[in-house]
Amino acid sequence: MDEFSFINSIKQNSYKQPSLVKGIGDDAAVFRSEKDIVTAVDTFVEGIHFSRETMSPFQTGYRALAANISDLAAMGAMPAFYLVSVVIPKTWTLKEVEEIFSGMKELARYDHMDLIGGDTVSGSELSISITVIGLVEKGMARFRHTAQPGDHVFVTGTLGDARAGLHILTDKTSSYINSSYFVKRHQMPSPRSTFAVSLAGIDRITLNDVSDGIGNEANEIAESSDVTITLYDENIPVSDDFQQFPPSFQQEWKYFGGEDFELLGTVAEENWDALARIANDTGTQLTKIGFVSEAEKEPSVYVIIDNRKTRLDKNGYTHLK
Amino acid sequence: MDEFSFINSIKQNSYKQPSLVKGIGDDAAVFRSEKDIVTAVDTFVEGIHFSRETMSPFQTGYRALAANISDLAAMGAMPAFYLVSVVIPKTWTLKEVEEIFSGMKELARYDHMDLIGGDTVSGSELSISITVIGLVEKGMARFRHTAQPGDHVFVTGTLGDARAGLHILTDKTSSYINSSYFVKRHQMPSPRSTFAVSLAGIDRITLNDVSDGIGNEANEIAESSDVTITLYDENIPVSDDFQQFPPSFQQEWKYFGGEDFELLGTVAEENWDALARIANDTGTQLTKIGFVSEAEKEPSVYVIIDNRKTRLDKNGYTHLK
């Protein structure tokens, strides 16, 4: 594959977003929106964030865009556009890089996103930098600083699966039940955009996406909102076959495994039923896992395990033992 | 410098853009605009796009953002926001990376831009990926496909200076007149935002920024607009001390040196006076360098040197000989 075919292969022939005035093909892209615009960037480096041993180029692209879309979901925003910069080393063929773009395109098609810009440059290691742009009704972006005492804490889906999938991929010595499920959760995660966007009728909802594990995400919400969050360990949702892994792994993964790209949030008691209805309508597993209370000395996160309350710190599961 | 001080050093305490709803500090940034939104991304890799031997970390950051702002200028857009992803190898200290951000901040301050997102990850080589977002009045973005037969072709500033500056930095054997001028054009270029934004009163104007040299930029306009562009070699503006370089270098650099971040454009005869007035009001050197005519067999660019018309191809100056 030469460079010309490569550029043709990543170029879109038509655009899905009506707000797009000009996509790829000029010095910059142009779009127009009556809505609020939400944007974030994330970079993925080979050997740090992904490895050829555990992911195909297609999956690498898919997952990289999924991680970015998940940030938009955490803001309540509908995905709309993405721009991609790739640093390509000699060890990657253009064909393989094209597969990375195909992986992104696959997810973008599902989410009606348009690729509106990018850059491909040479370098010594593969890195993929994705900027996503989403749209949300004016004033309806969801922030992490809006949690209030009395709120329920909820999470979508099940936790720890992506980390379990990575474990299965790297542990060649054992065999596991339902391994394809866990592996898929790692390689091709599904961000919760539909659910997030469907929450528009609820005035106040606090959202974070579970990229670093709920231990970290809950602490971010607690700090930003200046509240205390208490979780019930027995309520943390895990998938049916999660108990096949060693208990210490389960504890670590469900709190700190990360990259499940589920949504952790808080909502007022009066809006719980509406939330549950939206979850049901969008086919989203929703679990109440705790509550918000006033911060005492400082914002903190606790988890109740076997009637014992333990502090849940960022970046570590040792406190759980 | 530890990571905490680093993040504090790049974080803005206040924001300049009134349209910003939320900057750094959540899963994504949020802004709102009645105008059209213009966005582009560019990535710079150490050893490919810049080198520590010819640029300080501060200058590297400054120049990287300048290159992106230049893309916005080429769309007629006012710079507003930027997001930065940096891959940091062990050979760079956080202090040095902080200087890269300081360089960007210096230019951003001048252009009232806010840093609204980013990512810093580790890797084996330094690369900086910048996404810029600009704003332009609805329907007033400038494209490269709008040139029409009869248009004048113009360029801002002088050409070849940045390439001459790089030459001075790498050629340790000679000394040059006015070297600091040329070196500055390479290390800390000034994109033509003020001029570009001031053109709002002119209905149709075609713009490309001179990132790859006017040889390439003129061909891009000719192809996109399906026209022929003819340039007069004697009219190509160069700075006073440019003739100190060997004539063959001068020819190469003014057509293909690139990275001057000037604007190449076309405008209808009837709007020339208005354009000249805006150039004068914004202190912008403006030179008429050619004209647009119907494409014959295919869109092409010619240059007239000593009454001889020669084809000016993309990516090469050999045809000029």
PDB file of C-alpha atoms in Angstrom, chain B residues 12 15-18 69 78-82 105-115:
ATOM      1  CA  GLN B  12      -4.277  28.250  33.652  1.00  0.00           C
ATOM      2  CA  TYR B  15      -9.512  31.767  31.069  1.00  0.00           C
ATOM      3  CA  LYS B  16      -9.498  34.407  28.373  1.00  0.00           C
ATOM      4  CA  GLN B  17     -12.216  33.139  26.058  1.00  0.00           C
ATOM      5  CA  PRO B  18     -15.712  34.116  27.175  1.00  0.00           C
ATOM      6  CA  ILE B  69      -2.405  28.877  14.557  1.00  0.00           C
ATOM      7  CA  MET B  78      -9.523  33.669  15.195  1.00  0.00           C
ATOM      8  CA  PRO B  79      -7.518  31.342  17.465  1.00  0.00           C
ATOM      9  CA  ALA B  80      -9.439  30.408  20.619  1.00  0.00           C
ATOM     10  CA  PHE B  81      -8.414  27.109  22.200  1.00  0.00           C
ATOM     11  CA  TYR B  82      -5.711  24.466  22.100  1.00  0.00           C
ATOM     12  CA  LYS B 105       1.675  29.789  26.565  1.00  0.00           C
ATOM     13  CA  GLU B 106       3.686  32.809  25.453  1.00  0.00           C
ATOM     14  CA  LEU B 107       2.112  32.732  22.008  1.00  0.00           C
ATOM     15  CA  ALA B 108      -1.295  31.761  23.417  1.00  0.00           C
ATOM     16  CA  ARG B 109      -1.247  34.816  25.670  1.00  0.00           C
ATOM     17  CA  TYR B 110      -0.652  37.031  22.657  1.00  0.00           C
ATOM     18  CA  ASP B 111      -3.530  35.384  20.804  1.00  0.00           C
ATOM     19  CA  HIS B 112      -5.875  35.115  23.825  1.00  0.00           C
ATOM     20  CA  MET B 113      -6.009  31.345  23.500  1.00  0.00           C
ATOM     21  CA  ASP B 114      -6.880  29.000  26.349  1.00  0.00           C
ATOM     22  CA  LEU B 115      -5.300  25.601  26.920  1.00  0.00           C
TER      23      LEU B 115
END
